[in-house]
PDB file of C-alpha atoms and ligand atoms in Angstrom:
ATOM      1  CA  MET A   1      98.917  98.521  76.646  1.00  0.00           C
ATOM      2  CA  ASN A   2      98.958 101.751  74.636  1.00  0.00           C
ATOM      3  CA  THR A   3     100.972 104.844  75.546  1.00  0.00           C
ATOM      4  CA  ASP A   4      98.040 107.250  76.035  1.00  0.00           C
ATOM      5  CA  ARG A   5      98.969 107.845  79.673  1.00  0.00           C
ATOM      6  CA  LEU A   6     102.735 107.668  79.327  1.00  0.00           C
ATOM      7  CA  CYS A   7     104.576 110.738  80.584  1.00  0.00           C
ATOM      8  CA  ILE A   8     108.360 111.081  80.747  1.00  0.00           C
ATOM      9  CA  HIS A   9     110.363 113.487  82.919  1.00  0.00           C
ATOM     10  CA  THR A  10     112.801 115.539  80.849  1.00  0.00           C
ATOM     11  CA  ILE A  11     115.630 114.576  83.230  1.00  0.00           C
ATOM     12  CA  THR A  12     115.167 110.917  82.227  1.00  0.00           C
ATOM     13  CA  THR A  13     116.812 111.626  78.866  1.00  0.00           C
ATOM     14  CA  LYS A  14     119.040 114.406  80.201  1.00  0.00           C
ATOM     15  CA  PRO A  15     121.796 114.174  77.534  1.00  0.00           C
ATOM     16  CA  TRP A  16     119.318 115.024  74.757  1.00  0.00           C
ATOM     17  CA  PRO A  17     118.790 118.651  73.759  1.00  0.00           C
ATOM     18  CA  PHE A  18     115.224 119.589  74.653  1.00  0.00           C
ATOM     19  CA  GLU A  19     113.858 119.951  71.100  1.00  0.00           C
ATOM     20  CA  LYS A  20     115.380 116.656  70.055  1.00  0.00           C
ATOM     21  CA  ALA A  21     113.819 114.945  73.070  1.00  0.00           C
ATOM     22  CA  MET A  22     110.365 116.346  72.309  1.00  0.00           C
ATOM     23  CA  ASP A  23     110.506 115.153  68.688  1.00  0.00           C
ATOM     24  CA  ALA A  24     111.570 111.708  69.820  1.00  0.00           C
ATOM     25  CA  PHE A  25     108.994 111.526  72.636  1.00  0.00           C
ATOM     26  CA  ALA A  26     106.157 112.485  70.284  1.00  0.00           C
ATOM     27  CA  LYS A  27     107.271 109.935  67.671  1.00  0.00           C
ATOM     28  CA  ALA A  28     107.383 107.249  70.369  1.00  0.00           C
ATOM     29  CA  GLY A  29     103.765 107.954  71.365  1.00  0.00           C
ATOM     30  CA  VAL A  30     104.516 109.720  74.654  1.00  0.00           C
ATOM     31  CA  LYS A  31     101.598 111.960  75.662  1.00  0.00           C
ATOM     32  CA  GLY A  32     102.879 113.854  78.680  1.00  0.00           C
ATOM     33  CA  VAL A  33     106.053 115.625  79.762  1.00  0.00           C
ATOM     34  CA  SER A  34     107.166 116.646  83.250  1.00  0.00           C
ATOM     35  CA  VAL A  35     109.655 119.460  82.954  1.00  0.00           C
ATOM     36  CA  TRP A  36     112.879 119.966  84.917  1.00  0.00           C
ATOM     37  CA  PRO A  37     114.350 123.477  84.804  1.00  0.00           C
ATOM     38  CA  GLU A  38     117.394 122.566  82.665  1.00  0.00           C
ATOM     39  CA  ALA A  39     114.996 121.638  79.861  1.00  0.00           C
ATOM     40  CA  ALA A  40     113.615 125.172  79.741  1.00  0.00           C
ATOM     41  CA  GLN A  41     116.975 126.922  79.807  1.00  0.00           C
ATOM     42  CA  GLY A  42     117.271 127.456  76.073  1.00  0.00           C
ATOM     43  CA  LEU A  43     113.773 128.587  75.134  1.00  0.00           C
ATOM     44  CA  GLY A  44     112.447 130.017  78.380  1.00  0.00           C
ATOM     45  CA  PHE A  45     109.408 128.677  80.170  1.00  0.00           C
ATOM     46  CA  LYS A  46     106.623 129.969  77.950  1.00  0.00           C
ATOM     47  CA  ALA A  47     108.118 128.698  74.689  1.00  0.00           C
ATOM     48  CA  THR A  48     109.072 125.416  76.342  1.00  0.00           C
ATOM     49  CA  GLY A  49     105.436 124.797  77.271  1.00  0.00           C
ATOM     50  CA  GLU A  50     104.288 125.807  73.797  1.00  0.00           C
ATOM     51  CA  LEU A  51     106.757 123.483  72.112  1.00  0.00           C
ATOM     52  CA  ILE A  52     105.505 120.542  74.196  1.00  0.00           C
ATOM     53  CA  ARG A  53     101.878 121.307  73.322  1.00  0.00           C
ATOM     54  CA  SER A  54     102.752 121.774  69.630  1.00  0.00           C
ATOM     55  CA  HIS A  55     103.873 118.136  69.697  1.00  0.00           C
ATOM     56  CA  LYS A  56     100.392 117.141  70.960  1.00  0.00           C
ATOM     57  CA  MET A  57     101.761 116.386  74.414  1.00  0.00           C
ATOM     58  CA  GLU A  58     100.680 117.837  77.755  1.00  0.00           C
ATOM     59  CA  VAL A  59     102.843 119.555  80.339  1.00  0.00           C
ATOM     60  CA  VAL A  60     102.122 117.298  83.325  1.00  0.00           C
ATOM     61  CA  SER A  61     104.195 118.915  86.066  1.00  0.00           C
ATOM     62  CA  TYR A  62     107.156 121.111  86.884  1.00  0.00           C
ATOM     63  CA  CYS A  63     109.917 119.574  89.030  1.00  0.00           C
ATOM     64  CA  ARG A  64     110.759 120.663  91.551  1.00  0.00           C
ATOM     65  CA  GLY A  65     110.142 123.079  94.403  1.00  0.00           C
ATOM     66  CA  GLY A  66     110.417 122.558  98.133  1.00  0.00           C
ATOM     67  CA  PHE A  67     113.553 122.519 100.294  1.00  0.00           C
ATOM     68  CA  PHE A  68     111.761 124.572 102.944  1.00  0.00           C
ATOM     69  CA  PRO A  69     113.626 123.719 106.186  1.00  0.00           C
ATOM     70  CA  ALA A  70     116.654 125.683 107.348  1.00  0.00           C
ATOM     71  CA  LEU A  71     118.121 126.588 110.696  1.00  0.00           C
ATOM     72  CA  GLU A  72     118.058 130.322 109.991  1.00  0.00           C
ATOM     73  CA  VAL A  73     114.833 132.197 109.522  1.00  0.00           C
ATOM     74  CA  ASN A  74     116.142 134.279 106.604  1.00  0.00           C
ATOM     75  CA  LYS A  75     117.075 131.084 104.739  1.00  0.00           C
ATOM     76  CA  ARG A  76     113.543 129.813 105.246  1.00  0.00           C
ATOM     77  CA  ARG A  77     112.239 133.093 103.828  1.00  0.00           C
ATOM     78  CA  MET A  78     114.556 132.781 100.837  1.00  0.00           C
ATOM     79  CA  SER A  79     113.252 129.308 100.201  1.00  0.00           C
ATOM     80  CA  ILE A  80     109.682 130.606 100.177  1.00  0.00           C
ATOM     81  CA  ASP A  81     110.731 133.272  97.655  1.00  0.00           C
ATOM     82  CA  ASP A  82     112.327 130.553  95.507  1.00  0.00           C
ATOM     83  CA  ASN A  83     109.114 128.573  95.580  1.00  0.00           C
ATOM     84  CA  LEU A  84     107.027 131.603  94.625  1.00  0.00           C
ATOM     85  CA  ARG A  85     109.310 132.083  91.610  1.00  0.00           C
ATOM     86  CA  LEU A  86     108.983 128.392  90.728  1.00  0.00           C
ATOM     87  CA  LEU A  87     105.190 128.743  90.857  1.00  0.00           C
ATOM     88  CA  ASP A  88     105.456 131.622  88.382  1.00  0.00           C
ATOM     89  CA  GLU A  89     107.681 129.514  86.123  1.00  0.00           C
ATOM     90  CA  ALA A  90     105.183 126.647  86.341  1.00  0.00           C
ATOM     91  CA  ALA A  91     102.407 129.014  85.279  1.00  0.00           C
ATOM     92  CA  GLU A  92     104.490 130.227  82.326  1.00  0.00           C
ATOM     93  CA  LEU A  93     105.063 126.639  81.284  1.00  0.00           C
ATOM     94  CA  GLY A  94     101.354 125.916  81.594  1.00  0.00           C
ATOM     95  CA  ALA A  95     102.121 123.192  84.150  1.00  0.00           C
ATOM     96  CA  PRO A  96      99.156 122.384  86.404  1.00  0.00           C
ATOM     97  CA  LEU A  97     101.386 121.020  89.178  1.00  0.00           C
ATOM     98  CA  LEU A  98     104.601 121.856  91.032  1.00  0.00           C
ATOM     99  CA  VAL A  99     106.209 118.809  92.664  1.00  0.00           C
ATOM    100  CA  LEU A 100     107.803 119.435  96.065  1.00  0.00           C
ATOM    101  CA  VAL A 101     110.944 117.742  97.338  1.00  0.00           C
ATOM    102  CA  CYS A 102     110.304 119.080 100.787  1.00  0.00           C
ATOM    103  CA  GLY A 103     113.815 119.265 102.249  1.00  0.00           C
ATOM    104  CA  ALA A 104     115.486 118.568 105.592  1.00  0.00           C
ATOM    105  CA  ALA A 105     118.056 120.515 107.572  1.00  0.00           C
ATOM    106  CA  PRO A 106     120.791 118.597 109.396  1.00  0.00           C
ATOM    107  CA  GLY A 107     121.299 120.183 112.805  1.00  0.00           C
ATOM    108  CA  GLN A 108     117.654 120.076 113.746  1.00  0.00           C
ATOM    109  CA  SER A 109     115.176 117.242 114.272  1.00  0.00           C
ATOM    110  CA  LEU A 110     113.171 115.790 111.415  1.00  0.00           C
ATOM    111  CA  GLU A 111     110.119 116.858 113.350  1.00  0.00           C
ATOM    112  CA  SER A 112     111.265 120.505 113.301  1.00  0.00           C
ATOM    113  CA  SER A 113     111.954 120.181 109.591  1.00  0.00           C
ATOM    114  CA  ARG A 114     108.429 118.854 109.068  1.00  0.00           C
ATOM    115  CA  THR A 115     106.937 121.803 110.967  1.00  0.00           C
ATOM    116  CA  GLN A 116     108.909 124.173 108.719  1.00  0.00           C
ATOM    117  CA  ILE A 117     107.832 122.264 105.606  1.00  0.00           C
ATOM    118  CA  GLN A 118     104.190 122.665 106.523  1.00  0.00           C
ATOM    119  CA  ALA A 119     104.672 126.385 107.234  1.00  0.00           C
ATOM    120  CA  GLY A 120     106.498 126.806 103.915  1.00  0.00           C
ATOM    121  CA  ILE A 121     103.777 125.084 101.923  1.00  0.00           C
ATOM    122  CA  GLU A 122     101.068 127.108 103.661  1.00  0.00           C
ATOM    123  CA  ALA A 123     102.931 130.311 102.829  1.00  0.00           C
ATOM    124  CA  ILE A 124     102.867 129.613  99.089  1.00  0.00           C
ATOM    125  CA  ILE A 125      99.274 128.360  98.727  1.00  0.00           C
ATOM    126  CA  PRO A 126      97.892 131.824  97.827  1.00  0.00           C
ATOM    127  CA  ARG A 127     100.337 132.077  94.891  1.00  0.00           C
ATOM    128  CA  ALA A 128      99.566 128.497  93.849  1.00  0.00           C
ATOM    129  CA  GLU A 129      95.897 129.361  93.768  1.00  0.00           C
ATOM    130  CA  ALA A 130      96.451 132.681  91.954  1.00  0.00           C
ATOM    131  CA  ASN A 131      98.574 130.890  89.330  1.00  0.00           C
ATOM    132  CA  GLY A 132      96.289 127.862  89.010  1.00  0.00           C
ATOM    133  CA  VAL A 133      99.194 125.548  89.865  1.00  0.00           C
ATOM    134  CA  LYS A 134      98.674 122.772  92.418  1.00  0.00           C
ATOM    135  CA  LEU A 135     101.357 121.550  94.837  1.00  0.00           C
ATOM    136  CA  ALA A 136     102.347 117.900  95.312  1.00  0.00           C
ATOM    137  CA  ILE A 137     104.257 116.751  98.390  1.00  0.00           C
ATOM    138  CA  GLU A 138     106.540 113.916  97.255  1.00  0.00           C
ATOM    139  CA  PRO A 139     107.581 111.612 100.107  1.00  0.00           C
ATOM    140  CA  LEU A 140     111.188 110.494  99.585  1.00  0.00           C
ATOM    141  CA  HIS A 141     112.874 107.230 100.556  1.00  0.00           C
ATOM    142  CA  PRO A 142     114.303 107.413 104.120  1.00  0.00           C
ATOM    143  CA  MET A 143     117.874 107.277 102.726  1.00  0.00           C
ATOM    144  CA  TYR A 144     117.278 110.927 101.808  1.00  0.00           C
ATOM    145  CA  ALA A 145     116.098 112.005 105.278  1.00  0.00           C
ATOM    146  CA  ASP A 146     119.432 113.714 105.971  1.00  0.00           C
ATOM    147  CA  THR A 147     119.138 116.601 103.537  1.00  0.00           C
ATOM    148  CA  ARG A 148     116.482 116.022 100.881  1.00  0.00           C
ATOM    149  CA  SER A 149     113.262 115.324 102.712  1.00  0.00           C
ATOM    150  CA  ALA A 150     111.952 114.905 106.226  1.00  0.00           C
ATOM    151  CA  ILE A 151     108.815 113.399 104.683  1.00  0.00           C
ATOM    152  CA  ASN A 152     109.688 109.771 104.088  1.00  0.00           C
ATOM    153  CA  THR A 153     106.463 107.810 104.118  1.00  0.00           C
ATOM    154  CA  LEU A 154     103.129 108.202 102.430  1.00  0.00           C
ATOM    155  CA  ARG A 155     101.559 108.233 105.889  1.00  0.00           C
ATOM    156  CA  GLN A 156     103.530 111.396 106.761  1.00  0.00           C
ATOM    157  CA  ALA A 157     102.568 112.996 103.454  1.00  0.00           C
ATOM    158  CA  ASN A 158      98.910 112.074 103.976  1.00  0.00           C
ATOM    159  CA  GLU A 159      98.959 113.496 107.492  1.00  0.00           C
ATOM    160  CA  MET A 160     100.472 116.741 106.268  1.00  0.00           C
ATOM    161  CA  ALA A 161      98.103 117.142 103.320  1.00  0.00           C
ATOM    162  CA  GLU A 162      95.153 116.406 105.608  1.00  0.00           C
ATOM    163  CA  ALA A 163      96.404 118.953 108.159  1.00  0.00           C
ATOM    164  CA  ILE A 164      96.904 121.644 105.497  1.00  0.00           C
ATOM    165  CA  LYS A 165      93.436 120.967 104.106  1.00  0.00           C
ATOM    166  CA  SER A 166      93.659 122.847 100.843  1.00  0.00           C
ATOM    167  CA  SER A 167      92.400 121.646  97.481  1.00  0.00           C
ATOM    168  CA  TRP A 168      95.691 123.056  96.088  1.00  0.00           C
ATOM    169  CA  VAL A 169      97.881 120.631  98.068  1.00  0.00           C
ATOM    170  CA  GLY A 170      98.167 116.908  97.377  1.00  0.00           C
ATOM    171  CA  ILE A 171     100.770 114.192  96.929  1.00  0.00           C
ATOM    172  CA  ALA A 172     103.035 112.634  94.301  1.00  0.00           C
ATOM    173  CA  VAL A 173     103.384 108.874  94.807  1.00  0.00           C
ATOM    174  CA  ASP A 174     106.708 107.534  93.497  1.00  0.00           C
ATOM    175  CA  THR A 175     107.360 103.767  93.394  1.00  0.00           C
ATOM    176  CA  TYR A 176     111.097 104.293  93.976  1.00  0.00           C
ATOM    177  CA  HIS A 177     110.548 106.006  97.315  1.00  0.00           C
ATOM    178  CA  LEU A 178     107.608 104.046  98.678  1.00  0.00           C
ATOM    179  CA  TRP A 179     107.698 100.450  97.405  1.00  0.00           C
ATOM    180  CA  TRP A 180     109.130  99.008 100.654  1.00  0.00           C
ATOM    181  CA  ASP A 181     106.423 100.426 102.938  1.00  0.00           C
ATOM    182  CA  PRO A 182     104.211  97.744 104.551  1.00  0.00           C
ATOM    183  CA  GLU A 183     101.411 100.331 104.807  1.00  0.00           C
ATOM    184  CA  LEU A 184     101.600 101.317 101.155  1.00  0.00           C
ATOM    185  CA  GLU A 185      98.327  99.832  99.904  1.00  0.00           C
ATOM    186  CA  TYR A 186      96.336 101.358 102.750  1.00  0.00           C
ATOM    187  CA  GLN A 187      98.062 104.756 102.515  1.00  0.00           C
ATOM    188  CA  ILE A 188      97.457 104.927  98.735  1.00  0.00           C
ATOM    189  CA  GLN A 189      93.788 104.187  99.364  1.00  0.00           C
ATOM    190  CA  ARG A 190      93.681 106.926 102.033  1.00  0.00           C
ATOM    191  CA  CYS A 191      95.441 109.364  99.687  1.00  0.00           C
ATOM    192  CA  GLY A 192      92.860 108.678  96.965  1.00  0.00           C
ATOM    193  CA  GLU A 193      89.870 108.942  99.295  1.00  0.00           C
ATOM    194  CA  ASN A 194      90.979 112.424 100.322  1.00  0.00           C
ATOM    195  CA  ASN A 195      91.489 113.494  96.683  1.00  0.00           C
ATOM    196  CA  HIS A 196      95.189 113.994  97.378  1.00  0.00           C
ATOM    197  CA  LEU A 197      96.660 111.677  94.734  1.00  0.00           C
ATOM    198  CA  PHE A 198      97.956 114.234  92.229  1.00  0.00           C
ATOM    199  CA  ALA A 199     100.784 112.353  90.463  1.00  0.00           C
ATOM    200  CA  PHE A 200     102.251 108.874  90.027  1.00  0.00           C
ATOM    201  CA  HIS A 201     105.969 108.395  89.253  1.00  0.00           C
ATOM    202  CA  ILE A 202     107.482 105.046  88.278  1.00  0.00           C
ATOM    203  CA  CYS A 203     110.864 103.363  87.908  1.00  0.00           C
ATOM    204  CA  ASP A 204     112.550 100.350  89.510  1.00  0.00           C
ATOM    205  CA  TRP A 205     115.026  99.658  92.329  1.00  0.00           C
ATOM    206  CA  ARG A 206     118.155  98.090  90.841  1.00  0.00           C
ATOM    207  CA  LEU A 207     119.896  95.097  92.424  1.00  0.00           C
ATOM    208  CA  PRO A 208     122.298  96.174  93.709  1.00  0.00           C
ATOM    209  CA  THR A 209     121.775  99.918  93.713  1.00  0.00           C
ATOM    210  CA  GLU A 210     125.238 101.443  93.249  1.00  0.00           C
ATOM    211  CA  ASP A 211     124.440 105.126  93.615  1.00  0.00           C
ATOM    212  CA  MET A 212     121.885 106.550  96.019  1.00  0.00           C
ATOM    213  CA  LEU A 213     120.722 109.159  93.564  1.00  0.00           C
ATOM    214  CA  ASN A 214     121.568 108.252  90.007  1.00  0.00           C
ATOM    215  CA  ASP A 215     121.105 104.495  89.639  1.00  0.00           C
ATOM    216  CA  ARG A 216     117.383 104.106  89.160  1.00  0.00           C
ATOM    217  CA  GLY A 217     116.204 101.200  87.053  1.00  0.00           C
ATOM    218  CA  LEU A 218     113.800 100.641  84.214  1.00  0.00           C
ATOM    219  CA  MET A 219     110.509  99.086  85.204  1.00  0.00           C
ATOM    220  CA  GLY A 220     110.919  95.301  85.374  1.00  0.00           C
ATOM    221  CA  GLU A 221     114.639  95.176  86.093  1.00  0.00           C
ATOM    222  CA  GLY A 222     114.628  95.418  89.875  1.00  0.00           C
ATOM    223  CA  ALA A 223     112.820  94.772  93.141  1.00  0.00           C
ATOM    224  CA  ILE A 224     109.653  96.832  92.706  1.00  0.00           C
ATOM    225  CA  ASP A 225     106.325  95.319  91.694  1.00  0.00           C
ATOM    226  CA  VAL A 226     105.298  98.366  89.661  1.00  0.00           C
ATOM    227  CA  PRO A 227     102.096  96.791  88.212  1.00  0.00           C
ATOM    228  CA  GLN A 228     100.873  95.986  91.737  1.00  0.00           C
ATOM    229  CA  ILE A 229     101.439  99.550  92.957  1.00  0.00           C
ATOM    230  CA  ARG A 230      99.831 100.942  89.796  1.00  0.00           C
ATOM    231  CA  LYS A 231      96.819  98.731  90.486  1.00  0.00           C
ATOM    232  CA  TRP A 232      96.516 100.161  94.021  1.00  0.00           C
ATOM    233  CA  VAL A 233      96.812 103.683  92.605  1.00  0.00           C
ATOM    234  CA  GLU A 234      94.165 103.078  89.952  1.00  0.00           C
ATOM    235  CA  THR A 235      91.794 101.399  92.413  1.00  0.00           C
ATOM    236  CA  THR A 236      91.429 104.874  93.965  1.00  0.00           C
ATOM    237  CA  GLY A 237      90.066 106.164  90.639  1.00  0.00           C
ATOM    238  CA  TYR A 238      93.354 107.781  89.570  1.00  0.00           C
ATOM    239  CA  ASP A 239      93.353 108.081  85.795  1.00  0.00           C
ATOM    240  CA  GLY A 240      96.146 110.603  85.306  1.00  0.00           C
ATOM    241  CA  PHE A 241      99.547 110.162  83.717  1.00  0.00           C
ATOM    242  CA  ILE A 242     101.994 107.399  84.612  1.00  0.00           C
ATOM    243  CA  GLU A 243     105.299 109.281  84.793  1.00  0.00           C
ATOM    244  CA  VAL A 244     108.616 107.616  84.060  1.00  0.00           C
ATOM    245  CA  GLU A 245     111.267 109.364  86.159  1.00  0.00           C
ATOM    246  CA  ILE A 246     114.717 107.793  85.946  1.00  0.00           C
ATOM    247  CA  PHE A 247     118.004 109.368  87.033  1.00  0.00           C
ATOM    248  CA  SER A 248     120.769 107.059  85.910  1.00  0.00           C
ATOM    249  CA  HIS A 249     124.414 107.514  85.000  1.00  0.00           C
ATOM    250  CA  ARG A 250     124.126 104.095  83.385  1.00  0.00           C
ATOM    251  CA  TYR A 251     121.280 105.096  81.051  1.00  0.00           C
ATOM    252  CA  TRP A 252     122.535 108.635  80.429  1.00  0.00           C
ATOM    253  CA  LYS A 253     125.638 107.040  78.900  1.00  0.00           C
ATOM    254  CA  MET A 254     123.540 105.107  76.394  1.00  0.00           C
ATOM    255  CA  ASP A 255     122.266 106.173  73.000  1.00  0.00           C
ATOM    256  CA  GLN A 256     119.131 108.025  74.169  1.00  0.00           C
ATOM    257  CA  GLN A 257     116.970 106.733  71.294  1.00  0.00           C
ATOM    258  CA  VAL A 258     117.791 103.158  72.287  1.00  0.00           C
ATOM    259  CA  PHE A 259     116.994 104.070  75.895  1.00  0.00           C
ATOM    260  CA  LEU A 260     113.680 105.668  74.909  1.00  0.00           C
ATOM    261  CA  ASN A 261     112.707 102.521  73.005  1.00  0.00           C
ATOM    262  CA  GLN A 262     113.497 100.504  76.136  1.00  0.00           C
ATOM    263  CA  ILE A 263     111.375 102.849  78.269  1.00  0.00           C
ATOM    264  CA  VAL A 264     108.355 102.423  76.018  1.00  0.00           C
ATOM    265  CA  LYS A 265     108.821  98.650  75.954  1.00  0.00           C
ATOM    266  CA  ALA A 266     109.232  98.470  79.745  1.00  0.00           C
ATOM    267  CA  TYR A 267     106.196 100.727  80.221  1.00  0.00           C
ATOM    268  CA  LYS A 268     104.049  98.410  78.132  1.00  0.00           C
ATOM    269  CA  LYS A 269     105.319  95.236  79.724  1.00  0.00           C
ATOM    270  CA  HIS A 270     106.109  96.106  83.337  1.00  0.00           C
ATOM    271  CA  SER A 271     103.802  98.853  84.537  1.00  0.00           C
TER     272      SER A 271
HETATM  273 ZN1  LIG B 301     109.372 111.240  91.739  1.00  0.00          ZN
END
């Protein structure tokens, strides 16, 4: 398998300075980059996007907006303002997509949080459209239902995207969050049929997982059948980037060039 559709999230090689990472990505044959804000801190958003494109790579998405729910109405308004700013930053980067980690507020039901998420997304659609930046709801593993996301299955994400009914709102499917779901094949098919499959993130679930946030694995080293899920995704007609998104104290401690070589190898062999 070649690397024509390989995208890497900047956070995956977090210890590397941004310019160094882009040189190394381009040399390794990476074709797409999803940008986390820290990566753009030095150069600013416009120059960050330009630097990526000057390396013959595409800006695939900007991560991440969301966190809409809150108990107080003024906090919900502030979150909408944050997301409007993030949409402007995405446009400066030249990113076609803003990924949403939708949020959850302890102290209210997940259902209330979901209602607020939908209202928040609907409030920012006009800016998304004006900026030419689409929005992707990313369902998160249920272990994050306390504070990170009240949207925990692809079914919930599909239902919300179908209810919102805007060509600017779709879904990011991430193997780490969704691999365990007995409905996954069907929900991926449904997502594709409704033209809602906007992004595909991959990594593996380590055995055992020692940190709920920062112990993601390389494809092939854990419990997830990444090639099977990729097959389901591609059966829908999805031909976009395959995005490697790994947060890992273990890998951040390594020599990042060695890690990058392992990513490319794992991508070719286990995705
Ligand atoms: Zn993801």
